[in-house]
Amino acid sequence: MSRIVTLLAALIALAAGFAVYNFWPEEKPEALVYEPPRALKPFILESTAAGTVENDALKGQWTLLFTGYTFCPDICPTTMSDLKGVIPELQREVSEPVKVWLISVDPKRDDIERLTQYVNYFGDDFVGVRAEHKELFPFVRDLGLMYSIPDEGEENYLVNHSAAIILVNPDGNRKAIFNADHQRGEIPVVSMDKLKKDFAIIAD
């Protein structure tokens, strides 16, 4: 009798384990994930790494795209520093290189020389890209981001821009968007803890 009870207990435990394995909800990222990934419209931008770049420059790597500018007082340097800190951890998740593109939304002041000096401070994994508003605005809008254009003749100004980060997969397609956390009294930035966790799930 005891053998039968033991056998039944073992079968119940096995069945329970099978149920948990097969029906336990999959961990889902907090980021907005595009399924299927979305192709980017054709673009041509100036790059601090390769003269001019087009869509193919995003292929063969995971790329984090972020809008900003070198005169930005808070969101940009904070986000860039945070990304520099997590790149090594992201790189351990994938075999392809992980890069960051800073998309300058201040073409009037951010010439390629200034942009190069700025991104080089953060390391070799960072690339700056720029264009005049005519080419830049459609590119940024296609990513699902935005920025403000200062009035003509204005010299000392701030550029309002999205704080979100776009993830582009090695096929050069938009895969996900990491939105910034908005908390009262703090600048809106993307949580690097959430980004790391989500990246591991998305890139798996």
mmCIF file of C-alpha atoms in Angstrom:
data_model
loop_
_atom_site.group_PDB
_atom_site.id
_atom_site.type_symbol
_atom_site.label_atom_id
_atom_site.label_comp_id
_atom_site.label_asym_id
_atom_site.label_seq_id
_atom_site.Cartn_x
_atom_site.Cartn_y
_atom_site.Cartn_z
ATOM 1 C CA MET A 1 0.000 0.000 0.000
ATOM 2 C CA SER A 2 2.779 2.402 0.918
ATOM 3 C CA ARG A 3 4.441 1.706 -2.438
ATOM 4 C CA ILE A 4 1.244 2.644 -4.251
ATOM 5 C CA VAL A 5 0.952 5.878 -2.268
ATOM 6 C CA THR A 6 4.588 6.712 -2.969
ATOM 7 C CA LEU A 7 4.109 5.986 -6.680
ATOM 8 C CA LEU A 8 0.987 8.141 -6.835
ATOM 9 C CA ALA A 9 2.789 10.999 -5.068
ATOM 10 C CA ALA A 10 5.661 10.742 -7.531
ATOM 11 C CA LEU A 11 3.265 10.798 -10.512
ATOM 12 C CA ILE A 12 1.436 13.834 -9.114
ATOM 13 C CA ALA A 13 4.736 15.658 -8.553
ATOM 14 C CA LEU A 14 5.844 14.807 -12.087
ATOM 15 C CA ALA A 15 2.564 16.022 -13.555
ATOM 16 C CA ALA A 16 2.752 19.241 -11.536
ATOM 17 C CA GLY A 17 6.281 19.863 -12.708
ATOM 18 C CA PHE A 18 5.275 19.283 -16.318
ATOM 19 C CA ALA A 19 2.370 21.711 -15.953
ATOM 20 C CA VAL A 20 4.560 24.437 -14.466
ATOM 21 C CA TYR A 21 7.183 23.949 -17.173
ATOM 22 C CA ASN A 22 4.662 24.140 -19.995
ATOM 23 C CA PHE A 23 2.153 26.668 -18.741
ATOM 24 C CA TRP A 24 4.120 29.068 -16.522
ATOM 25 C CA PRO A 25 3.775 32.479 -18.182
ATOM 26 C CA GLU A 26 6.822 33.535 -20.171
ATOM 27 C CA GLU A 27 8.692 36.526 -18.831
ATOM 28 C CA LYS A 28 7.813 39.504 -20.999
ATOM 29 C CA PRO A 29 9.818 42.705 -21.467
ATOM 30 C CA GLU A 30 8.475 46.030 -20.236
ATOM 31 C CA ALA A 31 9.725 47.681 -23.416
ATOM 32 C CA LEU A 32 7.457 48.043 -26.427
ATOM 33 C CA VAL A 33 8.592 45.263 -28.760
ATOM 34 C CA TYR A 34 7.778 45.399 -32.462
ATOM 35 C CA GLU A 35 6.609 42.055 -33.851
ATOM 36 C CA PRO A 36 7.548 41.780 -36.576
ATOM 37 C CA PRO A 37 10.456 44.251 -36.438
ATOM 38 C CA ARG A 38 9.863 47.385 -38.494
ATOM 39 C CA ALA A 39 12.056 48.389 -41.412
ATOM 40 C CA LEU A 40 13.449 51.922 -41.415
ATOM 41 C CA LYS A 41 12.881 54.223 -44.342
ATOM 42 C CA PRO A 42 16.003 54.999 -46.400
ATOM 43 C CA PHE A 43 18.250 57.609 -44.796
ATOM 44 C CA ILE A 44 21.617 59.283 -45.332
ATOM 45 C CA LEU A 45 23.356 60.842 -42.332
ATOM 46 C CA GLU A 46 26.770 62.212 -41.504
ATOM 47 C CA SER A 47 28.640 59.959 -39.097
ATOM 48 C CA THR A 48 31.534 60.519 -36.715
ATOM 49 C CA ALA A 49 32.770 57.019 -37.581
ATOM 50 C CA ALA A 50 32.362 56.624 -41.331
ATOM 51 C CA GLY A 51 31.733 59.845 -43.243
ATOM 52 C CA THR A 52 28.159 59.264 -44.382
ATOM 53 C CA VAL A 53 26.003 56.297 -43.383
ATOM 54 C CA GLU A 54 22.877 54.714 -44.804
ATOM 55 C CA ASN A 55 20.588 51.918 -43.613
ATOM 56 C CA ASP A 56 23.194 49.205 -44.141
ATOM 57 C CA ALA A 57 25.381 50.773 -41.433
ATOM 58 C CA LEU A 58 22.935 49.397 -38.851
ATOM 59 C CA LYS A 59 23.256 45.804 -40.038
ATOM 60 C CA GLY A 60 25.389 43.198 -38.297
ATOM 61 C CA GLN A 61 25.095 44.825 -34.880
ATOM 62 C CA TRP A 62 22.623 45.693 -32.138
ATOM 63 C CA THR A 63 22.210 49.470 -32.063
ATOM 64 C CA LEU A 64 20.729 51.706 -29.383
ATOM 65 C CA LEU A 65 19.552 54.971 -30.973
ATOM 66 C CA PHE A 66 19.137 58.033 -28.798
ATOM 67 C CA THR A 67 18.288 61.640 -29.701
ATOM 68 C CA GLY A 68 20.324 64.365 -28.025
ATOM 69 C CA TYR A 69 22.794 67.183 -28.535
ATOM 70 C CA THR A 70 26.149 68.282 -27.173
ATOM 71 C CA PHE A 71 24.790 71.375 -25.391
ATOM 72 C CA CYS A 72 22.168 69.294 -23.544
ATOM 73 C CA PRO A 73 22.528 70.000 -19.805
ATOM 74 C CA ASP A 74 21.019 66.882 -18.261
ATOM 75 C CA ILE A 75 19.218 64.065 -20.103
ATOM 76 C CA CYS A 76 21.892 63.499 -22.757
ATOM 77 C CA PRO A 77 25.058 63.262 -20.644
ATOM 78 C CA THR A 78 23.209 61.209 -18.035
ATOM 79 C CA THR A 79 21.873 58.740 -20.595
ATOM 80 C CA MET A 80 25.197 58.503 -22.415
ATOM 81 C CA SER A 81 27.054 57.803 -19.171
ATOM 82 C CA ASP A 82 24.458 55.234 -18.132
ATOM 83 C CA LEU A 83 24.734 53.468 -21.497
ATOM 84 C CA LYS A 84 28.513 53.416 -21.263
ATOM 85 C CA GLY A 85 28.160 51.586 -17.970
ATOM 86 C CA VAL A 86 25.811 48.883 -19.288
ATOM 87 C CA ILE A 87 27.315 48.207 -22.725
ATOM 88 C CA PRO A 88 29.681 45.487 -21.387
ATOM 89 C CA GLU A 89 26.727 43.675 -19.792
ATOM 90 C CA LEU A 90 24.639 43.929 -22.957
ATOM 91 C CA GLN A 91 27.573 42.672 -25.009
ATOM 92 C CA ARG A 92 27.710 39.482 -22.958
ATOM 93 C CA GLU A 93 24.168 38.667 -24.081
ATOM 94 C CA VAL A 94 24.893 38.648 -27.836
ATOM 95 C CA SER A 95 27.624 37.700 -30.281
ATOM 96 C CA GLU A 96 27.129 40.767 -32.497
ATOM 97 C CA PRO A 97 28.622 44.141 -31.486
ATOM 98 C CA VAL A 98 26.456 46.487 -29.413
ATOM 99 C CA LYS A 99 26.701 50.143 -30.458
ATOM 100 C CA VAL A 100 25.105 53.435 -29.477
ATOM 101 C CA TRP A 101 24.145 56.094 -32.001
ATOM 102 C CA LEU A 102 23.645 59.585 -30.649
ATOM 103 C CA ILE A 103 21.411 61.354 -33.147
ATOM 104 C CA SER A 104 22.125 65.066 -32.827
ATOM 105 C CA VAL A 105 18.945 67.130 -32.953
ATOM 106 C CA ASP A 106 20.891 70.405 -32.968
ATOM 107 C CA PRO A 107 22.438 70.581 -36.440
ATOM 108 C CA LYS A 108 23.025 74.329 -36.145
ATOM 109 C CA ARG A 109 25.590 73.961 -33.352
ATOM 110 C CA ASP A 110 26.596 70.306 -33.598
ATOM 111 C CA ASP A 111 28.915 70.145 -36.565
ATOM 112 C CA ILE A 112 30.687 66.846 -37.168
ATOM 113 C CA GLU A 113 33.871 67.988 -35.397
ATOM 114 C CA ARG A 114 32.080 68.943 -32.191
ATOM 115 C CA LEU A 115 29.948 65.810 -32.299
ATOM 116 C CA THR A 116 33.057 63.653 -32.757
ATOM 117 C CA GLN A 117 34.730 65.154 -29.701
ATOM 118 C CA TYR A 118 31.594 64.585 -27.659
ATOM 119 C CA VAL A 119 30.955 60.923 -28.509
ATOM 120 C CA ASN A 120 34.642 59.997 -28.348
ATOM 121 C CA TYR A 121 34.570 60.889 -24.669
ATOM 122 C CA PHE A 122 32.237 57.948 -24.067
ATOM 123 C CA GLY A 123 34.275 55.368 -25.976
ATOM 124 C CA ASP A 124 34.579 53.387 -29.177
ATOM 125 C CA ASP A 125 31.083 51.926 -28.932
ATOM 126 C CA PHE A 126 29.529 55.366 -29.430
ATOM 127 C CA VAL A 127 28.846 57.000 -32.792
ATOM 128 C CA GLY A 128 27.406 60.431 -33.463
ATOM 129 C CA VAL A 129 25.183 61.058 -36.478
ATOM 130 C CA ARG A 130 23.756 64.299 -37.796
ATOM 131 C CA ALA A 131 21.936 65.905 -40.721
ATOM 132 C CA GLU A 132 20.228 69.169 -41.505
ATOM 133 C CA HIS A 133 16.611 69.421 -40.420
ATOM 134 C CA LYS A 134 15.308 68.599 -43.904
ATOM 135 C CA GLU A 135 16.791 65.078 -43.700
ATOM 136 C CA LEU A 136 16.941 64.776 -39.920
ATOM 137 C CA PHE A 137 13.316 65.392 -39.014
ATOM 138 C CA PRO A 138 11.853 62.595 -41.218
ATOM 139 C CA PHE A 139 14.464 60.160 -39.883
ATOM 140 C CA VAL A 140 13.707 60.952 -36.238
ATOM 141 C CA ARG A 141 9.958 60.833 -36.877
ATOM 142 C CA ASP A 142 10.305 57.439 -38.591
ATOM 143 C CA LEU A 143 11.931 56.138 -35.401
ATOM 144 C CA GLY A 144 8.886 57.254 -33.424
ATOM 145 C CA LEU A 145 10.783 60.067 -31.697
ATOM 146 C CA MET A 146 10.528 63.861 -31.781
ATOM 147 C CA TYR A 147 12.463 67.073 -31.217
ATOM 148 C CA SER A 148 11.811 70.807 -31.310
ATOM 149 C CA ILE A 149 13.330 73.203 -33.832
ATOM 150 C CA PRO A 150 14.456 76.580 -32.401
ATOM 151 C CA ASP A 151 13.278 79.839 -33.945
ATOM 152 C CA GLU A 152 15.449 81.219 -36.724
ATOM 153 C CA GLY A 153 18.106 83.535 -35.353
ATOM 154 C CA GLU A 154 17.895 82.146 -31.813
ATOM 155 C CA GLU A 155 21.364 81.561 -30.362
ATOM 156 C CA ASN A 156 21.064 80.315 -26.767
ATOM 157 C CA TYR A 157 18.361 77.686 -26.702
ATOM 158 C CA LEU A 158 17.413 74.260 -25.417
ATOM 159 C CA VAL A 159 16.152 71.537 -27.722
ATOM 160 C CA ASN A 160 13.215 69.539 -26.406
ATOM 161 C CA HIS A 161 13.573 65.937 -27.529
ATOM 162 C CA SER A 162 12.487 62.390 -26.755
ATOM 163 C CA ALA A 163 14.346 60.633 -23.957
ATOM 164 C CA ALA A 164 13.413 57.146 -25.189
ATOM 165 C CA ILE A 165 15.960 54.728 -26.659
ATOM 166 C CA ILE A 166 15.283 52.736 -29.836
ATOM 167 C CA LEU A 167 16.725 49.242 -30.280
ATOM 168 C CA VAL A 168 17.627 48.207 -33.822
ATOM 169 C CA ASN A 169 18.386 44.549 -34.480
ATOM 170 C CA PRO A 170 21.261 43.146 -36.612
ATOM 171 C CA ASP A 171 18.985 43.114 -39.665
ATOM 172 C CA GLY A 172 18.777 46.901 -39.402
ATOM 173 C CA ASN A 173 15.133 46.891 -38.321
ATOM 174 C CA ARG A 174 13.508 48.625 -35.377
ATOM 175 C CA LYS A 175 12.964 45.966 -32.731
ATOM 176 C CA ALA A 176 11.932 47.785 -29.531
ATOM 177 C CA ILE A 177 11.605 51.110 -27.771
ATOM 178 C CA PHE A 178 12.698 51.674 -24.172
ATOM 179 C CA ASN A 179 10.663 54.546 -22.770
ATOM 180 C CA ALA A 180 11.966 56.924 -20.127
ATOM 181 C CA ASP A 181 10.753 56.855 -16.544
ATOM 182 C CA HIS A 182 9.005 60.107 -15.608
ATOM 183 C CA GLN A 183 9.216 60.859 -11.902
ATOM 184 C CA ARG A 184 8.389 64.177 -10.295
ATOM 185 C CA GLY A 185 11.481 66.248 -9.587
ATOM 186 C CA GLU A 186 13.791 64.039 -11.659
ATOM 187 C CA ILE A 187 14.944 64.200 -15.267
ATOM 188 C CA PRO A 188 13.256 61.627 -17.523
ATOM 189 C CA VAL A 189 15.754 58.893 -18.349
ATOM 190 C CA VAL A 190 15.540 55.245 -19.316
ATOM 191 C CA SER A 191 16.076 52.820 -16.440
ATOM 192 C CA MET A 192 19.241 50.878 -17.225
ATOM 193 C CA ASP A 193 18.127 48.011 -14.985
ATOM 194 C CA LYS A 194 14.955 47.608 -17.052
ATOM 195 C CA LEU A 195 16.889 48.023 -20.294
ATOM 196 C CA LYS A 196 19.377 45.286 -19.350
ATOM 197 C CA LYS A 197 16.618 42.904 -18.316
ATOM 198 C CA ASP A 198 14.543 43.575 -21.426
ATOM 199 C CA PHE A 199 17.521 43.368 -23.770
ATOM 200 C CA ALA A 200 18.367 39.905 -22.456
ATOM 201 C CA ILE A 201 14.803 38.739 -23.209
ATOM 202 C CA ILE A 202 14.524 40.455 -26.611
ATOM 203 C CA ALA A 203 17.940 39.400 -27.909
ATOM 204 C CA ASP A 204 17.571 35.776 -26.762
#
